[in-house]
JSON list of C-alpha atoms and ligand atoms in Angstrom, two decimals:
[
{"chain": "E", "resi": 1, "resn": "MET", "atom": "CA", "xyz": [-9.04, -23.14, 34.36]},
{"chain": "E", "resi": 2, "resn": "PRO", "atom": "CA", "xyz": [-7.27, -23.59, 30.72]},
{"chain": "E", "resi": 3, "resn": "LYS", "atom": "CA", "xyz": [-4.97, -20.56, 30.05]},
{"chain": "E", "resi": 4, "resn": "LYS", "atom": "CA", "xyz": [-5.98, -17.91, 27.64]},
{"chain": "E", "resi": 5, "resn": "ARG", "atom": "CA", "xyz": [-4.29, -18.13, 24.09]},
{"chain": "E", "resi": 6, "resn": "VAL", "atom": "CA", "xyz": [-2.92, -14.66, 23.30]},
{"chain": "E", "resi": 7, "resn": "ALA", "atom": "CA", "xyz": [-1.83, -14.25, 19.66]},
{"chain": "E", "resi": 8, "resn": "VAL", "atom": "CA", "xyz": [1.20, -11.67, 19.94]},
{"chain": "E", "resi": 9, "resn": "LEU", "atom": "CA", "xyz": [1.68, -9.56, 16.69]},
{"chain": "E", "resi": 10, "resn": "VAL", "atom": "CA", "xyz": [5.11, -7.90, 16.52]},
{"chain": "E", "resi": 11, "resn": "GLY", "atom": "CA", "xyz": [5.02, -4.99, 14.18]},
{"chain": "E", "resi": 12, "resn": "SER", "atom": "CA", "xyz": [8.68, -4.51, 13.29]},
{"chain": "E", "resi": 13, "resn": "LEU", "atom": "CA", "xyz": [10.02, -7.01, 10.69]},
{"chain": "E", "resi": 14, "resn": "ARG", "atom": "CA", "xyz": [14.02, -6.24, 11.48]},
{"chain": "E", "resi": 15, "resn": "LYS", "atom": "CA", "xyz": [16.00, -8.70, 13.24]},
{"chain": "E", "resi": 16, "resn": "GLU", "atom": "CA", "xyz": [17.16, -6.71, 16.20]},
{"chain": "E", "resi": 17, "resn": "ALA", "atom": "CA", "xyz": [14.00, -4.83, 16.59]},
{"chain": "E", "resi": 18, "resn": "PHE", "atom": "CA", "xyz": [13.37, -3.31, 19.79]},
{"chain": "E", "resi": 19, "resn": "THR", "atom": "CA", "xyz": [9.94, -4.28, 19.31]},
{"chain": "E", "resi": 20, "resn": "ARG", "atom": "CA", "xyz": [10.59, -7.77, 19.45]},
{"chain": "E", "resi": 21, "resn": "ARG", "atom": "CA", "xyz": [12.55, -7.40, 22.48]},
{"chain": "E", "resi": 22, "resn": "LEU", "atom": "CA", "xyz": [9.44, -5.79, 24.34]},
{"chain": "E", "resi": 23, "resn": "ALA", "atom": "CA", "xyz": [7.42, -8.64, 23.06]},
{"chain": "E", "resi": 24, "resn": "THR", "atom": "CA", "xyz": [9.89, -10.88, 24.57]},
{"chain": "E", "resi": 25, "resn": "ALA", "atom": "CA", "xyz": [9.92, -8.91, 27.82]},
{"chain": "E", "resi": 26, "resn": "LEU", "atom": "CA", "xyz": [6.00, -9.32, 27.90]},
{"chain": "E", "resi": 27, "resn": "ARG", "atom": "CA", "xyz": [6.11, -12.79, 27.37]},
{"chain": "E", "resi": 28, "resn": "SER", "atom": "CA", "xyz": [8.83, -13.45, 30.11]},
{"chain": "E", "resi": 29, "resn": "LEU", "atom": "CA", "xyz": [6.43, -11.82, 32.41]},
{"chain": "E", "resi": 30, "resn": "GLN", "atom": "CA", "xyz": [3.11, -13.56, 31.41]},
{"chain": "E", "resi": 31, "resn": "PRO", "atom": "CA", "xyz": [0.94, -14.27, 34.35]},
{"chain": "E", "resi": 32, "resn": "ASP", "atom": "CA", "xyz": [-0.23, -18.02, 34.85]},
{"chain": "E", "resi": 33, "resn": "SER", "atom": "CA", "xyz": [-3.57, -17.46, 33.22]},
{"chain": "E", "resi": 34, "resn": "LEU", "atom": "CA", "xyz": [-2.11, -16.53, 29.86]},
{"chain": "E", "resi": 35, "resn": "GLU", "atom": "CA", "xyz": [0.03, -18.21, 27.04]},
{"chain": "E", "resi": 36, "resn": "LEU", "atom": "CA", "xyz": [1.56, -15.57, 24.90]},
{"chain": "E", "resi": 37, "resn": "GLU", "atom": "CA", "xyz": [2.41, -17.09, 21.42]},
{"chain": "E", "resi": 38, "resn": "LEU", "atom": "CA", "xyz": [4.17, -15.08, 18.59]},
{"chain": "E", "resi": 39, "resn": "VAL", "atom": "CA", "xyz": [2.38, -15.06, 15.34]},
{"chain": "E", "resi": 40, "resn": "GLU", "atom": "CA", "xyz": [4.68, -13.82, 12.69]},
{"chain": "E", "resi": 41, "resn": "ILE", "atom": "CA", "xyz": [3.43, -11.32, 10.30]},
{"chain": "E", "resi": 42, "resn": "GLY", "atom": "CA", "xyz": [6.37, -10.16, 8.09]},
{"chain": "E", "resi": 43, "resn": "ALA", "atom": "CA", "xyz": [5.46, -12.77, 5.25]},
{"chain": "E", "resi": 44, "resn": "LEU", "atom": "CA", "xyz": [1.77, -11.93, 4.76]},
{"chain": "E", "resi": 45, "resn": "PRO", "atom": "CA", "xyz": [1.44, -11.03, 1.32]},
{"chain": "E", "resi": 46, "resn": "LEU", "atom": "CA", "xyz": [-0.43, -7.69, 1.12]},
{"chain": "E", "resi": 47, "resn": "TYR", "atom": "CA", "xyz": [-3.91, -7.49, 1.29]},
{"chain": "E", "resi": 48, "resn": "ASN", "atom": "CA", "xyz": [-5.41, -7.87, -2.44]},
{"chain": "E", "resi": 49, "resn": "GLN", "atom": "CA", "xyz": [-9.05, -8.60, -2.63]},
{"chain": "E", "resi": 50, "resn": "ASP", "atom": "CA", "xyz": [-8.47, -10.11, -5.67]},
{"chain": "E", "resi": 51, "resn": "LEU", "atom": "CA", "xyz": [-6.83, -13.22, -3.97]},
{"chain": "E", "resi": 52, "resn": "GLU", "atom": "CA", "xyz": [-9.42, -13.67, -1.61]},
{"chain": "E", "resi": 53, "resn": "THR", "atom": "CA", "xyz": [-10.66, -16.85, -3.54]},
{"chain": "E", "resi": 54, "resn": "ASP", "atom": "CA", "xyz": [-11.54, -20.64, -2.56]},
{"chain": "E", "resi": 55, "resn": "SER", "atom": "CA", "xyz": [-7.53, -20.59, -2.54]},
{"chain": "E", "resi": 56, "resn": "PRO", "atom": "CA", "xyz": [-6.07, -17.61, -1.06]},
{"chain": "E", "resi": 57, "resn": "PRO", "atom": "CA", "xyz": [-2.37, -17.43, -0.17]},
{"chain": "E", "resi": 58, "resn": "PRO", "atom": "CA", "xyz": [-1.36, -20.27, 2.03]},
{"chain": "E", "resi": 59, "resn": "ALA", "atom": "CA", "xyz": [0.39, -17.61, 4.53]},
{"chain": "E", "resi": 60, "resn": "TRP", "atom": "CA", "xyz": [-3.05, -15.76, 5.00]},
{"chain": "E", "resi": 61, "resn": "THR", "atom": "CA", "xyz": [-4.67, -19.21, 5.38]},
{"chain": "E", "resi": 62, "resn": "GLU", "atom": "CA", "xyz": [-1.88, -20.29, 8.04]},
{"chain": "E", "resi": 63, "resn": "TYR", "atom": "CA", "xyz": [-2.19, -16.92, 9.98]},
{"chain": "E", "resi": 64, "resn": "ARG", "atom": "CA", "xyz": [-5.77, -16.99, 9.99]},
{"chain": "E", "resi": 65, "resn": "THR", "atom": "CA", "xyz": [-5.99, -20.32, 11.46]},
{"chain": "E", "resi": 66, "resn": "ARG", "atom": "CA", "xyz": [-3.57, -19.18, 14.33]},
{"chain": "E", "resi": 67, "resn": "LEU", "atom": "CA", "xyz": [-5.58, -16.31, 15.03]},
{"chain": "E", "resi": 68, "resn": "ALA", "atom": "CA", "xyz": [-8.77, -18.20, 15.06]},
{"chain": "E", "resi": 69, "resn": "ALA", "atom": "CA", "xyz": [-7.08, -20.54, 17.78]},
{"chain": "E", "resi": 70, "resn": "ALA", "atom": "CA", "xyz": [-6.13, -17.56, 20.20]},
{"chain": "E", "resi": 71, "resn": "ASP", "atom": "CA", "xyz": [-8.63, -16.08, 22.67]},
{"chain": "E", "resi": 72, "resn": "ALA", "atom": "CA", "xyz": [-7.19, -12.77, 22.35]},
{"chain": "E", "resi": 73, "resn": "ILE", "atom": "CA", "xyz": [-4.52, -10.53, 20.62]},
{"chain": "E", "resi": 74, "resn": "LEU", "atom": "CA", "xyz": [-1.88, -8.46, 21.76]},
{"chain": "E", "resi": 75, "resn": "PHE", "atom": "CA", "xyz": [-0.45, -5.96, 19.36]},
{"chain": "E", "resi": 76, "resn": "VAL", "atom": "CA", "xyz": [3.37, -4.95, 20.01]},
{"chain": "E", "resi": 77, "resn": "THR", "atom": "CA", "xyz": [4.21, -2.10, 17.63]},
{"chain": "E", "resi": 78, "resn": "PRO", "atom": "CA", "xyz": [6.79, 0.68, 17.00]},
{"chain": "E", "resi": 79, "resn": "GLU", "atom": "CA", "xyz": [5.65, 3.90, 15.26]},
{"chain": "E", "resi": 80, "resn": "TYR", "atom": "CA", "xyz": [6.47, 4.78, 11.85]},
{"chain": "E", "resi": 81, "resn": "ASN", "atom": "CA", "xyz": [5.54, 8.46, 10.86]},
{"chain": "E", "resi": 82, "resn": "ARG", "atom": "CA", "xyz": [3.34, 9.00, 13.97]},
{"chain": "E", "resi": 83, "resn": "GLY", "atom": "CA", "xyz": [1.38, 5.82, 12.98]},
{"chain": "E", "resi": 84, "resn": "MET", "atom": "CA", "xyz": [1.43, 2.17, 12.77]},
{"chain": "E", "resi": 85, "resn": "PRO", "atom": "CA", "xyz": [4.08, 0.28, 10.28]},
{"chain": "E", "resi": 86, "resn": "ALA", "atom": "CA", "xyz": [2.15, -1.33, 7.17]},
{"chain": "E", "resi": 87, "resn": "ALA", "atom": "CA", "xyz": [3.04, -4.66, 8.40]},
{"chain": "E", "resi": 88, "resn": "VAL", "atom": "CA", "xyz": [0.68, -4.04, 11.42]},
{"chain": "E", "resi": 89, "resn": "LYS", "atom": "CA", "xyz": [-2.29, -2.68, 9.29]},
{"chain": "E", "resi": 90, "resn": "ASN", "atom": "CA", "xyz": [-1.77, -5.56, 6.95]},
{"chain": "E", "resi": 91, "resn": "ALA", "atom": "CA", "xyz": [-1.87, -7.85, 9.57]},
{"chain": "E", "resi": 92, "resn": "ILE", "atom": "CA", "xyz": [-5.33, -6.19, 10.64]},
{"chain": "E", "resi": 93, "resn": "ASP", "atom": "CA", "xyz": [-6.82, -6.42, 7.00]},
{"chain": "E", "resi": 94, "resn": "VAL", "atom": "CA", "xyz": [-5.90, -9.88, 6.34]},
{"chain": "E", "resi": 95, "resn": "GLY", "atom": "CA", "xyz": [-7.02, -11.21, 9.85]},
{"chain": "E", "resi": 96, "resn": "SER", "atom": "CA", "xyz": [-10.25, -9.07, 9.38]},
{"chain": "E", "resi": 97, "resn": "ARG", "atom": "CA", "xyz": [-11.44, -10.98, 6.08]},
{"chain": "E", "resi": 98, "resn": "PRO", "atom": "CA", "xyz": [-13.36, -12.68, 4.17]},
{"chain": "E", "resi": 99, "resn": "TYR", "atom": "CA", "xyz": [-15.80, -10.05, 5.00]},
{"chain": "E", "resi": 100, "resn": "GLY", "atom": "CA", "xyz": [-18.15, -11.32, 7.97]},
{"chain": "E", "resi": 101, "resn": "LYS", "atom": "CA", "xyz": [-15.84, -14.20, 8.85]},
{"chain": "E", "resi": 102, "resn": "GLY", "atom": "CA", "xyz": [-12.66, -12.33, 9.69]},
{"chain": "E", "resi": 103, "resn": "ALA", "atom": "CA", "xyz": [-10.53, -14.58, 12.34]},
{"chain": "E", "resi": 104, "resn": "ILE", "atom": "CA", "xyz": [-9.32, -11.79, 14.13]},
{"chain": "E", "resi": 105, "resn": "ASN", "atom": "CA", "xyz": [-12.97, -10.14, 14.73]},
{"chain": "E", "resi": 106, "resn": "GLY", "atom": "CA", "xyz": [-14.23, -9.64, 18.10]},
{"chain": "E", "resi": 107, "resn": "LYS", "atom": "CA", "xyz": [-11.35, -10.98, 20.16]},
{"chain": "E", "resi": 108, "resn": "PRO", "atom": "CA", "xyz": [-10.40, -8.96, 23.18]},
{"chain": "E", "resi": 109, "resn": "CYS", "atom": "CA", "xyz": [-7.08, -7.15, 22.57]},
{"chain": "E", "resi": 110, "resn": "ALA", "atom": "CA", "xyz": [-4.73, -4.85, 23.75]},
{"chain": "E", "resi": 111, "resn": "VAL", "atom": "CA", "xyz": [-1.77, -2.77, 22.34]},
{"chain": "E", "resi": 112, "resn": "ALA", "atom": "CA", "xyz": [1.83, -2.07, 23.46]},
{"chain": "E", "resi": 113, "resn": "SER", "atom": "CA", "xyz": [3.76, 0.81, 21.87]},
{"chain": "E", "resi": 114, "resn": "SER", "atom": "CA", "xyz": [7.46, 1.40, 21.92]},
{"chain": "E", "resi": 115, "resn": "SER", "atom": "CA", "xyz": [10.08, 3.66, 20.38]},
{"chain": "E", "resi": 116, "resn": "PRO", "atom": "CA", "xyz": [13.77, 4.94, 21.46]},
{"chain": "E", "resi": 117, "resn": "GLY", "atom": "CA", "xyz": [12.04, 8.24, 21.68]},
{"chain": "E", "resi": 118, "resn": "ALA", "atom": "CA", "xyz": [10.31, 9.74, 24.48]},
{"chain": "E", "resi": 119, "resn": "LEU", "atom": "CA", "xyz": [6.73, 9.28, 23.12]},
{"chain": "E", "resi": 120, "resn": "GLY", "atom": "CA", "xyz": [6.71, 5.41, 23.27]},
{"chain": "E", "resi": 121, "resn": "GLY", "atom": "CA", "xyz": [5.09, 5.19, 19.95]},
{"chain": "E", "resi": 122, "resn": "PHE", "atom": "CA", "xyz": [1.48, 6.98, 20.86]},
{"chain": "E", "resi": 123, "resn": "GLY", "atom": "CA", "xyz": [0.84, 7.64, 17.28]},
{"chain": "E", "resi": 124, "resn": "ALA", "atom": "CA", "xyz": [0.90, 4.01, 16.40]},
{"chain": "E", "resi": 125, "resn": "ASN", "atom": "CA", "xyz": [-0.83, 2.73, 19.65]},
{"chain": "E", "resi": 126, "resn": "HIS", "atom": "CA", "xyz": [-4.17, 4.99, 18.65]},
{"chain": "E", "resi": 127, "resn": "GLN", "atom": "CA", "xyz": [-3.87, 3.99, 15.36]},
{"chain": "E", "resi": 128, "resn": "VAL", "atom": "CA", "xyz": [-4.34, 0.28, 16.31]},
{"chain": "E", "resi": 129, "resn": "ARG", "atom": "CA", "xyz": [-6.89, 1.52, 18.54]},
{"chain": "E", "resi": 130, "resn": "GLN", "atom": "CA", "xyz": [-8.83, 3.43, 15.94]},
{"chain": "E", "resi": 131, "resn": "CYS", "atom": "CA", "xyz": [-9.11, 0.58, 13.38]},
{"chain": "E", "resi": 132, "resn": "VAL", "atom": "CA", "xyz": [-10.11, -2.56, 15.66]},
{"chain": "E", "resi": 133, "resn": "VAL", "atom": "CA", "xyz": [-13.34, -0.48, 16.57]},
{"chain": "E", "resi": 134, "resn": "PHE", "atom": "CA", "xyz": [-14.55, -1.61, 13.19]},
{"chain": "E", "resi": 135, "resn": "LEU", "atom": "CA", "xyz": [-13.64, -5.01, 13.86]},
{"chain": "E", "resi": 136, "resn": "ASP", "atom": "CA", "xyz": [-15.71, -5.08, 17.15]},
{"chain": "E", "resi": 137, "resn": "MET", "atom": "CA", "xyz": [-12.70, -6.07, 18.87]},
{"chain": "E", "resi": 138, "resn": "PRO", "atom": "CA", "xyz": [-12.70, -5.05, 22.84]},
{"chain": "E", "resi": 139, "resn": "MET", "atom": "CA", "xyz": [-9.27, -3.15, 23.22]},
{"chain": "E", "resi": 140, "resn": "MET", "atom": "CA", "xyz": [-8.51, -2.84, 26.85]},
{"chain": "E", "resi": 141, "resn": "GLN", "atom": "CA", "xyz": [-8.65, 0.97, 27.60]},
{"chain": "E", "resi": 142, "resn": "MET", "atom": "CA", "xyz": [-6.50, 1.22, 30.48]},
{"chain": "E", "resi": 143, "resn": "PRO", "atom": "CA", "xyz": [-3.86, 0.57, 31.61]},
{"chain": "E", "resi": 144, "resn": "GLU", "atom": "CA", "xyz": [-2.25, 1.99, 28.42]},
{"chain": "E", "resi": 145, "resn": "LEU", "atom": "CA", "xyz": [1.50, 1.01, 27.23]},
{"chain": "E", "resi": 146, "resn": "TYR", "atom": "CA", "xyz": [3.61, 3.51, 25.67]},
{"chain": "E", "resi": 147, "resn": "VAL", "atom": "CA", "xyz": [7.34, 2.36, 26.20]},
{"chain": "E", "resi": 148, "resn": "GLY", "atom": "CA", "xyz": [9.36, 5.34, 25.43]},
{"chain": "E", "resi": 149, "resn": "GLN", "atom": "CA", "xyz": [13.24, 4.61, 25.54]},
{"chain": "E", "resi": 150, "resn": "VAL", "atom": "CA", "xyz": [12.76, 1.20, 24.88]},
{"chain": "E", "resi": 151, "resn": "ASP", "atom": "CA", "xyz": [16.18, 0.32, 24.06]},
{"chain": "E", "resi": 152, "resn": "LYS", "atom": "CA", "xyz": [17.07, 1.47, 27.49]},
{"chain": "E", "resi": 153, "resn": "VAL", "atom": "CA", "xyz": [14.26, 0.06, 29.66]},
{"chain": "E", "resi": 154, "resn": "VAL", "atom": "CA", "xyz": [14.29, -3.45, 27.86]},
{"chain": "E", "resi": 155, "resn": "ASP", "atom": "CA", "xyz": [17.62, -4.89, 27.73]},
{"chain": "E", "resi": 156, "resn": "ALA", "atom": "CA", "xyz": [19.26, -6.89, 24.47]},
{"chain": "E", "resi": 157, "resn": "SER", "atom": "CA", "xyz": [18.03, -10.52, 25.86]},
{"chain": "E", "resi": 158, "resn": "GLY", "atom": "CA", "xyz": [14.41, -9.20, 26.59]},
{"chain": "E", "resi": 159, "resn": "LYS", "atom": "CA", "xyz": [14.53, -8.32, 30.04]},
{"chain": "E", "resi": 160, "resn": "PRO", "atom": "CA", "xyz": [13.07, -5.44, 31.85]},
{"chain": "E", "resi": 161, "resn": "ALA", "atom": "CA", "xyz": [16.42, -3.16, 32.61]},
{"chain": "E", "resi": 162, "resn": "ASN", "atom": "CA", "xyz": [14.69, -2.15, 36.11]},
{"chain": "E", "resi": 163, "resn": "ASP", "atom": "CA", "xyz": [12.19, -3.00, 38.56]},
{"chain": "E", "resi": 164, "resn": "ALA", "atom": "CA", "xyz": [9.86, -0.13, 37.85]},
{"chain": "E", "resi": 165, "resn": "THR", "atom": "CA", "xyz": [9.66, -1.45, 34.01]},
{"chain": "E", "resi": 166, "resn": "ARG", "atom": "CA", "xyz": [9.08, -4.99, 35.19]},
{"chain": "E", "resi": 167, "resn": "GLU", "atom": "CA", "xyz": [6.18, -3.54, 37.58]},
{"chain": "E", "resi": 168, "resn": "LEU", "atom": "CA", "xyz": [4.75, -1.69, 34.66]},
{"chain": "E", "resi": 169, "resn": "PHE", "atom": "CA", "xyz": [4.72, -4.66, 32.36]},
{"chain": "E", "resi": 170, "resn": "GLN", "atom": "CA", "xyz": [3.31, -7.04, 34.82]},
{"chain": "E", "resi": 171, "resn": "GLN", "atom": "CA", "xyz": [0.37, -4.55, 35.89]},
{"chain": "E", "resi": 172, "resn": "PHE", "atom": "CA", "xyz": [-0.37, -4.47, 32.15]},
{"chain": "E", "resi": 173, "resn": "LEU", "atom": "CA", "xyz": [-0.43, -8.08, 31.59]},
{"chain": "E", "resi": 174, "resn": "LEU", "atom": "CA", "xyz": [-2.52, -8.79, 34.56]},
{"chain": "E", "resi": 175, "resn": "ALA", "atom": "CA", "xyz": [-5.02, -5.90, 33.61]},
{"chain": "E", "resi": 176, "resn": "PHE", "atom": "CA", "xyz": [-5.06, -7.42, 30.12]},
{"chain": "E", "resi": 177, "resn": "ALA", "atom": "CA", "xyz": [-5.71, -11.03, 31.49]},
{"chain": "E", "resi": 178, "resn": "GLY", "atom": "CA", "xyz": [-8.91, -9.82, 33.36]},
{"chain": "E", "resi": 179, "resn": "TRP", "atom": "CA", "xyz": [-9.84, -7.82, 30.33]},
{"chain": "E", "resi": 180, "resn": "ILE", "atom": "CA", "xyz": [-9.73, -11.17, 28.34]},
{"chain": "E", "resi": 181, "resn": "GLU", "atom": "CA", "xyz": [-11.99, -13.00, 30.94]},
{"chain": "E", "resi": 182, "resn": "ARG", "atom": "CA", "xyz": [-14.60, -10.43, 30.81]},
{"chain": "E", "resi": 183, "resn": "ASN", "atom": "CA", "xyz": [-14.61, -9.75, 26.97]},
{"chain": "E", "resi": 184, "resn": "ALA", "atom": "CA", "xyz": [-14.25, -13.63, 25.75]},
{"chain": "E", "resi": 185, "resn": "LYS", "atom": "CA", "xyz": [-15.66, -13.51, 22.12]},
{"chain": "E", "resi": 186, "resn": "ARG", "atom": "CA", "xyz": [-19.30, -13.99, 21.82]},
{"chain": "E", "resi": 187, "resn": "ALA", "atom": "CA", "xyz": [-19.71, -17.22, 19.72]},
{"chain": "U", "resi": 201, "resn": "FNR", "atom": "C1", "xyz": [10.76, 5.64, 12.48]},
{"chain": "U", "resi": 201, "resn": "FNR", "atom": "N1", "xyz": [10.95, 5.85, 13.87]},
{"chain": "U", "resi": 201, "resn": "FNR", "atom": "C2", "xyz": [10.04, 6.72, 14.37]},
{"chain": "U", "resi": 201, "resn": "FNR", "atom": "N2", "xyz": [10.10, 6.81, 15.98]},
{"chain": "U", "resi": 201, "resn": "FNR", "atom": "C3", "xyz": [9.00, 7.34, 16.80]},
{"chain": "U", "resi": 201, "resn": "FNR", "atom": "O1", "xyz": [9.14, 7.43, 17.57]},
{"chain": "U", "resi": 201, "resn": "FNR", "atom": "N3", "xyz": [8.02, 8.07, 15.97]},
{"chain": "U", "resi": 201, "resn": "FNR", "atom": "C4", "xyz": [7.75, 7.76, 14.53]},
{"chain": "U", "resi": 201, "resn": "FNR", "atom": "O2", "xyz": [6.99, 8.24, 13.68]},
{"chain": "U", "resi": 201, "resn": "FNR", "atom": "C5", "xyz": [8.67, 7.13, 13.74]},
{"chain": "U", "resi": 201, "resn": "FNR", "atom": "N4", "xyz": [8.74, 7.38, 12.61]},
{"chain": "U", "resi": 201, "resn": "FNR", "atom": "C6", "xyz": [9.79, 6.19, 11.61]},
{"chain": "U", "resi": 201, "resn": "FNR", "atom": "C7", "xyz": [9.42, 6.03, 10.52]},
{"chain": "U", "resi": 201, "resn": "FNR", "atom": "C8", "xyz": [10.31, 4.88, 9.68]},
{"chain": "U", "resi": 201, "resn": "FNR", "atom": "C9", "xyz": [10.00, 4.55, 8.36]},
{"chain": "U", "resi": 201, "resn": "FNR", "atom": "C10", "xyz": [11.20, 4.42, 10.67]},
{"chain": "U", "resi": 201, "resn": "FNR", "atom": "C11", "xyz": [12.13, 3.54, 9.73]},
{"chain": "U", "resi": 201, "resn": "FNR", "atom": "C12", "xyz": [11.66, 4.40, 11.71]},
{"chain": "U", "resi": 201, "resn": "FNR", "atom": "C13", "xyz": [12.26, 5.51, 14.63]},
{"chain": "U", "resi": 201, "resn": "FNR", "atom": "C14", "xyz": [12.02, 3.99, 15.10]},
{"chain": "U", "resi": 201, "resn": "FNR", "atom": "O3", "xyz": [11.31, 4.20, 16.46]},
{"chain": "U", "resi": 201, "resn": "FNR", "atom": "C15", "xyz": [13.22, 3.39, 15.33]},
{"chain": "U", "resi": 201, "resn": "FNR", "atom": "O4", "xyz": [13.57, 2.94, 14.06]},
{"chain": "U", "resi": 201, "resn": "FNR", "atom": "C16", "xyz": [12.77, 1.99, 16.07]},
{"chain": "U", "resi": 201, "resn": "FNR", "atom": "O5", "xyz": [14.10, 1.33, 16.37]},
{"chain": "U", "resi": 201, "resn": "FNR", "atom": "C17", "xyz": [11.66, 0.83, 15.17]},
{"chain": "U", "resi": 201, "resn": "FNR", "atom": "O6", "xyz": [11.18, 0.08, 16.08]},
{"chain": "U", "resi": 201, "resn": "FNR", "atom": "P1", "xyz": [12.10, -1.47, 16.00]},
{"chain": "U", "resi": 201, "resn": "FNR", "atom": "O7", "xyz": [12.44, -1.91, 14.64]},
{"chain": "U", "resi": 201, "resn": "FNR", "atom": "O8", "xyz": [13.24, -1.38, 16.86]},
{"chain": "U", "resi": 201, "resn": "FNR", "atom": "O9", "xyz": [11.23, -2.49, 16.54]}
]
C-alpha cells in the first residue's frame, strides 16, 4: 500500500526552535505507512483577501500545491500567550482559501503542542482544534500530545531523550496512521 503523505506544519519560525526539534523527533519515528514531510510556513504573506486574485502570491500557490498533494496534516506548534502563534493561524487561513477550494479542507489532521513549561502548549493545541472544525478537517481526538519540558525530553538533535518519550511519540504516530486510514478525504 502506498505511504500516506503527511504535511508537517511547524509553528515556530526561529532557527533553534524546540518545536522543530519535536517535529524532527516525530519524523524520525514515523511508522512505515506514513511519509512525514515538512512544509514551511514562515514565508507565507499574511492572509489578505485582496491578494486572492488569478495570480495570488507565489508562496501561497506553492504552499497550497504542497497541501493538496498531502493526505493529512500534522500541526506541531508552540504556544504564544495561551494560543497558537500567528504563523499557524496564517497557515490555516491561507490553506483554507479560495472559498470552497481550500487545499487544507477536509484533510485528516492531528496536533502536537509543546512548551518548555509544564502545560505543553495546551492552549495552542485547543485553538488549532477549534479552527479546523470549520474546515471539516477530522482532527484526531485521542491520543492528545502535549509535550511539556520539550527542551529536556527532546534533545538538540531531535531525538527523544528517554524511552517513555519515544514510546509516547510512537503511540501518537501509530494512532494517527490509523486515523488517516479511517478518515481519508472524501473526493
Ligand atoms: C511564549 N512562551 C509561552 N510558553 C507557554 O507555555 N505558554 C505561553 O502562553 C507562552 N507565551 C509566549 C508568547 C510569546 C510571544 C513567546 C515568544 C513565547 C514561551 C515559549 O513556550 C518558548 O519561547 C518556546 O521556546 C517557544 O517555542 P520554540 O520557538 O522553542 O519552538
